[in-house]
Amino acid sequence: MFSKLRLGPLVFALAALGAVLVPFAGIDTYGIFSGQLNAPGTLNVLAIIFVFCTLALGYDLLLGHLGYLSFGFALWYGLGMYLTNWGMAWAAAPYFVALLGALLVSGIAAVIVGFVSFKVRGIYFSIVTLAFAQTFYLFVSLDPLHISGAEEGLPLNSDQVPDLFLGVINARNVYWLAFGLLASVALLYYWITRSHIGHMWRAIRENEDRAELLGVNTEALKLGAFVASSLVAVAAGAVAILLVGGVSPHEASAFFSLDILIMVILGGRGRLPGPLIGGAVYGYLRLRLPDFAGSELVATMPGWLGNLFAEPAFVLGIIFVVVVLLLPNGIGSLGMKSRTAD
Amino acid sequence: MDAVTNLSGGALAYASILFLISCGLTIIFGLLDVLNIAHALFIIIGAYAAWLLMESMTGIDDLTLRFLVSCILASLVSCVFAVLMERVFIRNIYGNHLRQILITLGIAIAGQAAIGVMFGFSPKVFPLPTTMDGRFDLGHIHIGKANVVIIGTAIVAALLLLAFLKYTRYGLIIRAGSENRPMVRALGINVDKSFGIVFGIGGLYAGLGGALSSVYFPGITPKLGIDLLIMCFVVIMLGGRGNIIGSIVSSLVVAMLVVFGTYSVAPGVGEIAAFVLLGLVMLRPSLRGRAG
């Protein structure tokens, strides 16, 4: 156990160093990615995977540590995307200023949404968060004020984005930005879950009434976890618009909220490696599986079966059911000493 | 005034569909504490099975009869699926609500994707029998014939379900189990046996709701399941867990809000009003009943 604790930070540091150096590595990926490891397309896929990992880390503060199951987490990711883009379009604010504005507005929104949602516990909390997220989703997808581009979404407002982050040539800069965000959020996650606050979050997860009775300020701690996790998602959304070149309502939908839940459960909740593994597995399957539809392996299968296995949602759903049944602590628990399933 | 009465027909039909889906959902929630996300899959299994049967059973010339047979068979398909799902997956992880919810989520996602791959993601239009086309005119009031069929089916289904819960032994166990499961267990009654029945009812009714929603909506897509399910979550939260009468009332309230909000303001306003109502009910503990 002690050797694992010592090894952990070393492994993470080496992985981080490797990730930073990827844009310099012109290595063939043998079909794992569509091109060389440092090709702009590959860097884009990797950066989106980093965004998913960031999102999963944020969600895990709420699910893994506080023990609250949200069905509406995509709201914050969507807010990060739309608010940043609106800030750049309407206030003509430079990208990073728009990002700060989005964080500020979403922070206030998170306090209000959290306050209402924490009036109830358990599955009722899940439904109330879903209702909030669905309200925003309907607002942007039906677009009554003609500001969000309805189902089509909006293209990235590139006038306000620094040139450094635009175009195929600068794919590596956006990659580093996404990695920088992931690394900072991972460090924050590591620090806060080991701090006093993290311990009290888990006390609430284990038994909220007992924690409250022992004098823990559960209201403030819960709201703190909610706001922190929301802001992580807002930042992830703001970076994502640079990677996907725009915003679309799907990223704020209930489907995406459930996808974030899937990421965390796949990897395993409550420990740093879990959301990272889950985000990576999810992101890789979602982004790469459709490309395998034309591959030789798929061609040997009957048509419908091949189509089925090239559909990311199907494969993810099956993997998810298998993981929940056989690995209750997620894929991340494979290498660890077995802990009892909760 | 005419607009209001004419819209009421649509609102009642929408309420009927919401009720057919929510009643199983709320019984499962009441008895097992599991929010069955796979209900979204039951809905689209019913809808697509009905569509497929309607297209393929060319042996039955009478379209009205073919519609009837399609709806019944589609509900049964969904029912069988629900019972199998409970047997294979839910039953293996007793007592762990989060894992049960997650399993139903995974099944819903994989199933929806599979249906999307098999039938395509574009809307499928249901061939409506001519006998159900058009509308009844009662003076100033017009109501679509299809809507009358949907409403009538839901009323019959609701009465059957209430009778089942009130007069049968299993109904009694289900009602008692929703109230206090440990107590029923302590009295030596195996509540777990009724779980399969509860899922069967859920699948049957949600499949019927799905089959009928393919008549109510202009076309069916794999997304329909989750979209309807989200409104049904609101219905069962407002109606109270395990409460059938409650979900009848809240189906009506939610459907009125959605249909009239869409008509008088803009699409989406009605849904948002229903969410606001849910938020208000959750904020007022006195209105919340046993919500936790």
XYZ file of C-alpha atoms in Angstrom:
634
model
C 0.000 0.000 0.000
C 2.811 2.422 0.901
C 4.743 1.633 -2.228
C 1.596 2.429 -4.226
C 1.234 5.773 -2.542
C 4.817 6.682 -3.393
C 4.513 5.412 -6.945
C 1.291 7.253 -7.678
C 2.629 10.823 -7.946
C 5.628 9.578 -9.940
C 3.380 7.815 -12.462
C 1.230 10.925 -12.780
C 4.259 13.187 -13.220
C 5.703 10.938 -15.939
C 2.331 10.737 -17.692
C 2.022 14.521 -17.544
C 5.505 14.980 -18.979
C 4.673 12.530 -21.761
C 1.427 14.349 -22.506
C 3.208 17.713 -22.729
C 5.740 16.274 -25.188
C 3.163 14.579 -27.458
C 3.061 17.453 -30.000
C 6.764 16.823 -30.680
C 6.393 13.071 -31.149
C 6.011 12.164 -34.829
C 5.299 8.517 -34.035
C 3.112 6.229 -36.102
C 0.042 5.184 -34.094
C -0.771 2.024 -36.122
C -4.410 2.954 -36.529
C -5.076 3.737 -32.877
C -5.495 7.309 -34.075
C -6.179 8.431 -37.623
C -2.679 9.801 -38.170
C 0.669 10.274 -36.533
C 0.683 10.995 -32.817
C 1.425 14.676 -33.358
C -0.879 15.164 -36.339
C -3.385 18.002 -35.771
C -6.306 15.541 -35.969
C -4.808 13.323 -33.283
C -3.992 16.290 -31.058
C -7.588 17.470 -31.413
C -8.948 14.064 -30.373
C -6.536 13.918 -27.431
C -7.470 17.435 -26.344
C -11.197 16.601 -26.429
C -10.410 13.535 -24.327
C -8.645 15.841 -21.836
C -11.765 18.010 -21.718
C -13.889 14.935 -20.941
C -11.435 13.909 -18.207
C -11.667 17.413 -16.716
C -15.443 17.226 -16.813
C -15.415 13.799 -15.161
C -13.107 15.049 -12.390
C -15.482 17.925 -11.693
C -18.492 15.607 -11.620
C -16.703 13.186 -9.324
C -16.373 15.855 -6.620
C -20.162 15.765 -6.472
C -20.778 12.042 -7.051
C -17.706 10.305 -5.664
C -16.990 12.513 -2.683
C -20.194 14.289 -1.710
C -22.317 11.318 -2.795
C -24.933 13.309 -4.702
C -26.094 11.991 -8.082
C -26.766 14.814 -10.535
C -28.626 14.190 -13.793
C -28.045 17.730 -14.986
C -24.297 18.261 -15.000
C -24.229 19.037 -18.734
C -25.910 22.318 -17.808
C -22.558 23.680 -16.595
C -20.621 22.412 -19.572
C -23.240 23.938 -21.869
C -23.218 27.208 -19.914
C -19.433 27.368 -20.267
C -19.754 26.952 -24.019
C -22.669 29.312 -24.663
C -21.731 32.027 -22.159
C -18.145 32.244 -23.404
C -19.299 32.434 -26.997
C -21.989 35.014 -26.157
C -19.485 37.057 -24.171
C -17.200 37.184 -27.187
C -20.051 38.018 -29.565
C -22.031 40.575 -27.555
C -19.516 42.242 -25.282
C -16.716 41.858 -27.826
C -14.715 40.549 -24.899
C -11.418 38.782 -25.577
C -11.597 35.001 -25.096
C -10.104 34.852 -21.615
C -12.207 37.766 -20.376
C -15.319 36.040 -21.730
C -14.212 32.885 -19.919
C -13.914 34.780 -16.638
C -17.334 36.326 -17.216
C -18.801 32.891 -17.878
C -17.239 31.580 -14.663
C -18.677 34.498 -12.701
C -22.219 34.217 -14.098
C -22.217 30.415 -13.782
C -20.890 30.670 -10.232
C -23.884 32.779 -9.239
C -26.214 30.421 -11.115
C -24.615 27.438 -9.371
C -25.286 28.957 -5.951
C -28.966 29.400 -6.825
C -29.405 26.012 -8.523
C -27.482 24.284 -5.735
C -29.536 26.008 -3.053
C -32.806 24.801 -4.587
C -31.558 21.318 -5.488
C -30.125 20.575 -2.036
C -33.562 21.088 -0.517
C -34.045 17.422 -1.393
C -31.868 14.356 -1.224
C -31.321 11.140 -3.102
C -33.039 10.583 -6.401
C -35.152 13.716 -5.885
C -31.959 15.765 -6.100
C -31.176 14.029 -9.385
C -34.549 14.943 -10.870
C -34.401 18.575 -9.750
C -30.938 19.007 -11.298
C -32.271 17.336 -14.450
C -35.142 19.839 -14.541
C -32.737 22.785 -14.313
C -30.515 21.411 -17.059
C -33.484 20.594 -19.273
C -34.757 24.159 -18.879
C -31.485 25.515 -20.251
C -31.440 22.845 -22.965
C -34.960 23.760 -24.130
C -33.999 27.435 -24.051
C -30.994 26.994 -26.329
C -32.417 24.283 -28.577
C -35.786 25.966 -29.243
C -34.145 29.391 -29.274
C -37.155 31.693 -28.655
C -34.953 34.836 -28.592
C -32.941 33.877 -31.688
C -29.629 34.037 -29.890
C -28.460 30.437 -29.706
C -28.893 29.134 -33.256
C -31.478 26.512 -32.182
C -30.574 22.882 -33.034
C -27.697 23.981 -35.252
C -25.895 25.836 -32.504
C -23.442 28.653 -33.099
C -20.035 28.746 -34.761
C -17.077 29.830 -32.666
C -16.796 33.603 -32.559
C -13.195 33.540 -33.727
C -12.613 37.327 -33.848
C -12.015 37.442 -30.133
C -9.945 34.271 -29.845
C -6.172 34.844 -29.777
C -4.598 33.805 -33.114
C -2.454 31.451 -31.117
C -5.458 29.138 -30.690
C -6.848 29.274 -34.218
C -6.264 27.107 -37.236
C -4.799 23.688 -37.868
C -1.222 24.890 -37.377
C -2.011 25.918 -33.822
C -3.712 22.650 -32.856
C -0.803 22.008 -30.491
C -1.464 25.249 -28.586
C -5.095 24.333 -27.976
C -3.873 20.864 -26.996
C -1.569 22.383 -24.374
C -4.374 24.644 -23.170
C -6.670 21.634 -22.690
C -3.892 19.723 -20.975
C -3.087 22.699 -18.756
C -6.704 22.838 -17.639
C -6.791 19.090 -16.976
C -3.522 19.198 -15.006
C -4.661 22.137 -12.862
C -8.045 20.551 -12.186
C -6.379 17.223 -11.341
C -4.055 18.949 -8.863
C -6.986 20.854 -7.387
C -8.958 17.605 -7.119
C -5.992 15.872 -5.465
C -5.530 18.696 -2.996
C -9.140 19.356 -2.083
C -10.189 15.717 -1.690
C -7.308 15.180 0.715
C -8.023 18.343 2.648
C -10.301 18.872 5.607
C -13.087 19.786 3.178
C -12.763 16.514 1.278
C -12.994 14.518 4.502
C -16.149 16.331 5.486
C -17.652 15.797 2.026
C -17.142 12.078 2.479
C -18.598 12.277 5.975
C -21.729 13.736 4.370
C -21.667 10.977 1.745
C -21.542 8.278 4.401
C -24.194 9.743 6.667
C -25.435 13.262 6.190
C -27.573 13.390 9.315
C -24.727 12.206 11.507
C -22.341 14.744 9.996
C -24.843 17.513 10.605
C -25.430 16.368 14.158
C -21.689 16.427 14.815
C -21.673 20.106 13.928
C -20.479 19.954 10.337
C -21.870 22.843 8.308
C -23.367 20.549 5.699
C -25.257 23.285 3.829
C -22.104 25.294 3.085
C -20.019 22.211 2.283
C -22.607 20.836 -0.128
C -23.001 24.159 -1.859
C -19.218 24.491 -2.041
C -18.885 21.105 -3.740
C -21.687 21.971 -6.128
C -20.186 25.327 -7.134
C -16.650 23.929 -7.437
C -17.725 21.055 -9.657
C -19.891 23.373 -11.764
C -17.052 25.831 -12.332
C -14.744 23.024 -13.462
C -17.360 22.069 -16.067
C -17.757 25.705 -17.170
C -14.010 25.978 -17.768
C -14.051 22.657 -19.639
C -16.883 23.940 -21.830
C -15.029 27.167 -22.589
C -11.976 25.206 -23.768
C -14.151 22.767 -25.704
C -15.512 25.489 -28.000
C -11.972 26.039 -29.298
C -11.675 22.324 -30.043
C -15.006 21.670 -31.707
C -15.239 25.129 -33.280
C -18.649 26.061 -31.940
C -21.488 25.274 -29.573
C -24.442 22.950 -30.014
C -27.385 22.168 -27.738
C -26.445 18.476 -27.587
C -23.667 19.348 -25.137
C -26.285 20.734 -22.738
C -28.765 17.871 -23.162
C -29.865 15.168 -20.762
C -28.032 12.680 -22.979
C -24.742 14.392 -22.314
C -25.490 14.654 -18.587
C -25.930 10.891 -18.529
C -22.743 10.496 -20.593
C -20.772 12.353 -17.915
C -22.214 10.002 -15.300
C -21.140 7.085 -17.502
C -17.569 8.419 -17.716
C -17.180 8.573 -13.946
C -18.788 5.201 -13.257
C -16.725 3.531 -16.011
C -13.469 4.686 -14.480
C -14.540 4.449 -10.868
C -15.695 7.193 -8.566
C -14.035 8.750 -5.580
C -10.373 8.430 -6.602
C -8.248 10.509 -8.967
C -7.461 7.772 -11.542
C -11.140 6.843 -11.947
C -12.507 9.914 -13.744
C -9.297 10.147 -15.807
C -9.645 6.565 -17.055
C -13.384 6.923 -17.546
C -13.074 10.177 -19.487
C -10.366 8.651 -21.674
C -12.289 5.436 -22.422
C -15.477 7.347 -23.123
C -13.772 9.991 -25.248
C -11.774 7.481 -27.267
C -14.804 5.297 -28.046
C -17.040 8.247 -28.849
C -14.542 9.895 -31.170
C -12.858 6.909 -32.799
C -15.477 4.162 -33.057
C -17.347 5.746 -35.983
C -14.051 5.694 -37.914
C -13.813 1.940 -37.483
C -17.105 1.459 -39.342
C -15.153 1.043 -42.581
C -12.406 -1.120 -41.117
C -11.650 -4.704 -42.133
C -12.807 -6.201 -38.854
C -16.226 -4.610 -39.260
C -16.362 -5.612 -42.926
C -16.107 -9.308 -41.960
C -19.221 -9.019 -39.809
C -22.737 -9.007 -41.250
C -23.863 -5.481 -42.133
C -26.165 -4.789 -39.217
C -23.739 -6.201 -36.649
C -20.928 -4.060 -38.023
C -23.101 -0.963 -37.862
C -24.043 -1.840 -34.309
C -20.414 -2.068 -33.188
C -19.515 1.165 -34.925
C -22.220 2.970 -32.923
C -20.448 4.472 -29.881
C -23.571 4.670 -27.729
C -24.241 0.941 -28.170
C -20.697 -0.162 -27.337
C -20.522 2.271 -24.419
C -23.859 1.065 -23.072
C -22.733 -2.576 -23.167
C -19.347 -1.827 -21.601
C -21.108 0.252 -18.988
C -23.502 -2.562 -18.012
C -20.598 -5.030 -17.819
C -18.553 -2.655 -15.659
C -21.449 -1.957 -13.296
C -22.125 -5.691 -12.952
C -18.571 -6.976 -12.639
C -16.436 -4.006 -11.539
C -18.575 -1.901 -9.192
C -15.575 0.316 -8.454
C -14.851 0.952 -12.112
C -12.081 0.074 -14.511
C -9.671 2.011 -12.315
C -10.068 -0.616 -9.599
C -8.555 -3.370 -11.764
C -4.985 -2.777 -10.656
C -5.828 -1.946 -7.077
C -6.322 -4.104 -4.049
C -9.964 -5.113 -3.935
C -12.166 -2.878 -1.914
C -15.633 -3.882 -0.940
C -18.310 -2.698 -3.287
C -20.633 -0.212 -1.725
C -62.854 29.503 -25.942
C -63.034 27.167 -28.919
C -59.264 26.960 -29.016
C -59.205 25.932 -25.378
C -61.735 23.135 -25.798
C -60.071 21.908 -28.976
C -56.644 21.893 -27.395
C -58.027 20.019 -24.417
C -58.437 16.943 -26.595
C -54.737 16.989 -27.438
C -53.817 17.735 -23.846
C -55.915 14.838 -22.565
C -54.328 12.488 -25.100
C -50.860 13.664 -24.062
C -51.830 13.208 -20.398
C -52.995 9.670 -21.236
C -49.625 8.806 -22.738
C -47.777 10.353 -19.790
C -49.950 8.370 -17.402
C -49.461 5.049 -19.202
C -45.695 5.503 -18.930
C -45.595 6.971 -15.430
C -47.836 4.448 -13.687
C -45.315 1.621 -14.109
C -42.447 3.961 -13.345
C -44.004 5.118 -10.104
C -44.867 1.577 -8.927
C -41.290 0.438 -9.598
C -40.000 3.520 -7.810
C -42.351 3.013 -4.901
C -41.571 -0.645 -4.400
C -37.868 -0.875 -5.279
C -36.684 2.719 -4.841
C -35.259 2.385 -8.339
C -35.736 5.100 -10.891
C -35.995 2.877 -13.927
C -34.266 4.765 -16.728
C -34.762 1.729 -18.993
C -38.405 2.821 -19.110
C -37.260 5.033 -22.001
C -36.341 1.835 -23.817
C -39.712 0.193 -23.017
C -41.375 3.196 -24.657
C -39.446 2.999 -27.912
C -39.645 -0.800 -28.012
C -43.422 -0.396 -27.903
C -43.387 2.388 -30.475
C -41.083 0.667 -32.973
C -42.672 -2.761 -32.489
C -46.078 -1.237 -33.227
C -44.685 0.531 -36.301
C -42.959 -2.624 -37.548
C -46.060 -4.782 -37.016
C -48.267 -2.202 -38.690
C -45.945 -2.224 -41.719
C -45.364 -5.966 -41.901
C -48.671 -7.646 -40.977
C -50.057 -7.213 -44.458
C -52.095 -10.389 -43.960
C -54.644 -8.427 -41.971
C -56.467 -6.287 -44.509
C -58.570 -4.315 -42.085
C -56.285 -1.510 -40.952
C -58.232 -0.862 -37.776
C -57.889 -4.490 -36.723
C -54.222 -4.441 -37.712
C -53.712 -1.363 -35.544
C -55.380 -3.059 -32.592
C -53.295 -6.224 -32.978
C -50.099 -4.190 -33.438
C -50.663 -2.214 -30.256
C -51.420 -5.300 -28.179
C -48.464 -7.274 -29.526
C -46.124 -4.290 -29.152
C -47.080 -3.907 -25.483
C -46.478 -7.615 -24.945
C -43.041 -7.412 -26.579
C -42.122 -4.577 -24.266
C -43.577 -6.483 -21.299
C -41.506 -9.602 -22.059
C -38.398 -7.450 -22.436
C -39.034 -5.763 -19.090
C -39.516 -9.064 -17.263
C -36.346 -10.524 -18.811
C -34.390 -7.403 -17.920
C -35.505 -7.649 -14.310
C -34.614 -11.346 -14.161
C -31.186 -11.050 -15.747
C -29.894 -7.730 -14.464
C -31.882 -6.053 -11.715
C -32.379 -9.172 -9.605
C -28.645 -9.810 -9.361
C -27.941 -6.599 -7.530
C -30.499 -6.431 -4.775
C -30.378 -3.702 -2.257
C -28.011 -1.440 -4.125
C -30.156 1.294 -5.604
C -27.397 3.257 -7.310
C -26.125 0.189 -9.131
C -29.651 -0.771 -10.160
C -30.260 2.719 -11.531
C -26.937 2.597 -13.373
C -27.764 -0.787 -14.904
C -31.064 0.543 -16.204
C -29.187 3.551 -17.590
C -26.699 1.363 -19.461
C -29.480 -0.804 -20.886
C -31.414 2.289 -21.962
C -28.396 3.780 -23.753
C -27.358 0.556 -25.491
C -30.945 -0.302 -26.419
C -31.713 3.122 -27.802
C -28.548 3.003 -29.910
C -29.420 -0.495 -31.148
C -32.906 0.626 -32.184
C -31.371 3.678 -33.859
C -28.994 1.481 -35.870
C -31.752 -0.971 -36.821
C -34.448 1.524 -37.795
C -32.484 4.697 -38.493
C -32.455 7.923 -36.518
C -34.875 9.796 -38.778
C -38.559 9.947 -37.786
C -40.768 7.003 -38.739
C -44.322 7.978 -39.578
C -47.026 5.648 -38.349
C -49.600 4.645 -40.988
C -52.846 5.643 -39.326
C -55.975 3.609 -40.173
C -58.521 5.776 -41.980
C -61.084 5.016 -39.296
C -58.868 6.892 -36.826
C -58.133 9.773 -39.145
C -60.166 12.932 -38.920
C -62.121 14.116 -35.927
C -65.426 14.059 -34.116
C -67.409 17.264 -34.243
C -69.634 17.983 -31.274
C -71.002 21.417 -32.006
C -68.085 23.772 -31.589
C -65.828 21.148 -30.085
C -63.573 19.121 -32.358
C -61.568 16.219 -31.079
C -59.301 14.003 -33.155
C -60.463 10.396 -33.423
C -56.955 9.179 -32.659
C -56.989 11.237 -29.473
C -60.286 9.670 -28.437
C -58.753 6.216 -28.915
C -55.696 7.184 -26.827
C -57.788 8.670 -24.021
C -60.184 5.715 -23.980
C -57.337 3.203 -23.853
C -55.700 5.039 -20.978
C -58.912 5.170 -18.968
C -59.499 1.433 -19.404
C -55.842 0.708 -18.572
C -55.987 2.902 -15.458
C -59.141 1.169 -14.206
C -57.624 -2.275 -14.796
C -54.460 -1.306 -12.935
C -56.344 0.163 -9.998
C -58.525 -2.947 -9.815
C -55.425 -5.158 -9.932
C -53.802 -3.246 -7.100
C -56.972 -3.179 -5.018
C -58.434 -6.650 -5.430
C -55.570 -9.088 -6.027
C -53.117 -10.562 -3.572
C -50.127 -9.286 -5.531
C -51.706 -5.856 -5.676
C -51.968 -5.885 -1.917
C -48.311 -6.900 -1.538
C -47.241 -4.164 -3.946
C -49.252 -1.524 -2.103
C -48.004 -2.666 1.286
C -44.434 -2.958 -0.008
C -44.475 0.642 -1.215
C -45.609 1.779 2.198
C -43.127 -0.171 4.276
C -41.103 -2.925 2.684
C -39.182 -4.123 5.776
C -42.458 -4.542 7.626
C -43.962 -6.654 4.829
C -40.807 -8.786 4.803
C -40.969 -9.154 8.555
C -44.492 -10.532 8.195
C -43.029 -13.379 6.145
C -44.154 -12.245 2.705
C -41.630 -12.464 -0.106
C -41.838 -8.978 -1.597
C -39.049 -9.739 -4.040
C -41.330 -12.126 -5.935
C -43.539 -9.247 -6.940
C -40.636 -7.314 -8.476
C -40.967 -9.269 -11.724
C -44.695 -8.515 -11.869
C -44.056 -4.847 -11.233
C -41.562 -4.688 -14.084
C -43.963 -6.639 -16.298
C -46.715 -4.101 -15.667
C -44.240 -1.279 -16.253
C -43.120 -2.753 -19.568
C -46.680 -3.511 -20.688
C -48.005 -0.030 -19.942
C -44.942 1.845 -21.186
C -44.995 -0.242 -24.375
C -48.665 0.627 -24.855
C -47.860 4.279 -24.172
C -45.071 4.097 -26.741
C -47.299 2.450 -29.343
C -49.966 5.102 -28.825
C -47.444 7.946 -28.853
C -46.506 6.883 -32.376
C -50.075 7.904 -33.240
C -50.035 11.073 -31.136
C -46.704 12.442 -32.372
C -46.082 13.132 -36.071
C -43.239 10.600 -36.150
C -41.219 8.406 -33.817
C -37.466 8.652 -33.257
C -35.215 6.722 -30.844
C -34.904 9.951 -28.819
C -38.642 9.937 -28.076
C -38.143 7.557 -25.147
C -35.854 9.810 -23.128
C -37.837 12.941 -24.023
C -41.069 11.414 -22.725
C -39.310 9.862 -19.745
C -38.050 13.243 -18.526
C -41.621 14.559 -18.410
C -42.683 11.338 -16.662
C -40.021 11.901 -13.984
C -41.710 15.217 -13.299
C -45.096 13.467 -13.220
C -44.066 10.847 -10.670
C -42.243 13.389 -8.487
C -45.349 15.584 -8.420
C -47.696 12.639 -7.949
C -45.798 11.090 -5.071
C -43.910 7.803 -5.108
C -45.975 4.756 -5.848
C -49.148 6.832 -6.006
C -51.304 5.906 -9.030
C -54.075 8.439 -8.393
C -51.389 11.054 -7.819
C -49.803 10.316 -11.151
C -53.168 10.534 -12.936
C -53.635 14.034 -11.505
C -50.077 15.149 -12.165
C -50.160 13.697 -15.723
C -53.143 15.950 -16.369
C -51.433 18.983 -14.816
C -48.166 18.456 -16.708
C -49.948 17.771 -20.014
C -52.118 20.898 -19.660
C -49.052 23.020 -18.899
C -47.125 21.592 -21.856
C -49.918 21.779 -24.443
C -51.281 25.181 -23.448
C -47.810 26.637 -22.869
C -46.781 25.555 -26.334
C -49.953 26.918 -27.881
C -50.215 30.250 -26.100
C -46.574 31.268 -25.653
C -43.907 29.253 -27.407
C -42.721 25.646 -27.688
C -40.792 24.632 -24.602
C -42.498 27.139 -22.292
C -44.944 24.510 -21.067
C -42.149 22.059 -20.217
C -40.255 24.784 -18.395
C -43.415 25.695 -16.455
C -43.706 22.051 -15.388
C -40.072 22.099 -14.195
C -40.717 25.309 -12.251
C -43.757 23.683 -10.646
C -41.577 20.723 -9.663
C -38.981 23.079 -8.170
C -41.663 24.880 -6.150
C -43.110 21.604 -4.870
C -39.631 20.450 -3.849
C -39.032 23.753 -2.032
C -42.250 23.469 -0.015
C -41.922 20.457 2.261
C -45.627 20.613 3.075
C -46.459 19.935 -0.586
C -43.818 17.278 -0.950
C -45.491 14.410 0.841
C -43.038 11.593 1.433
C -40.493 12.967 -1.014
C -37.575 12.617 1.366
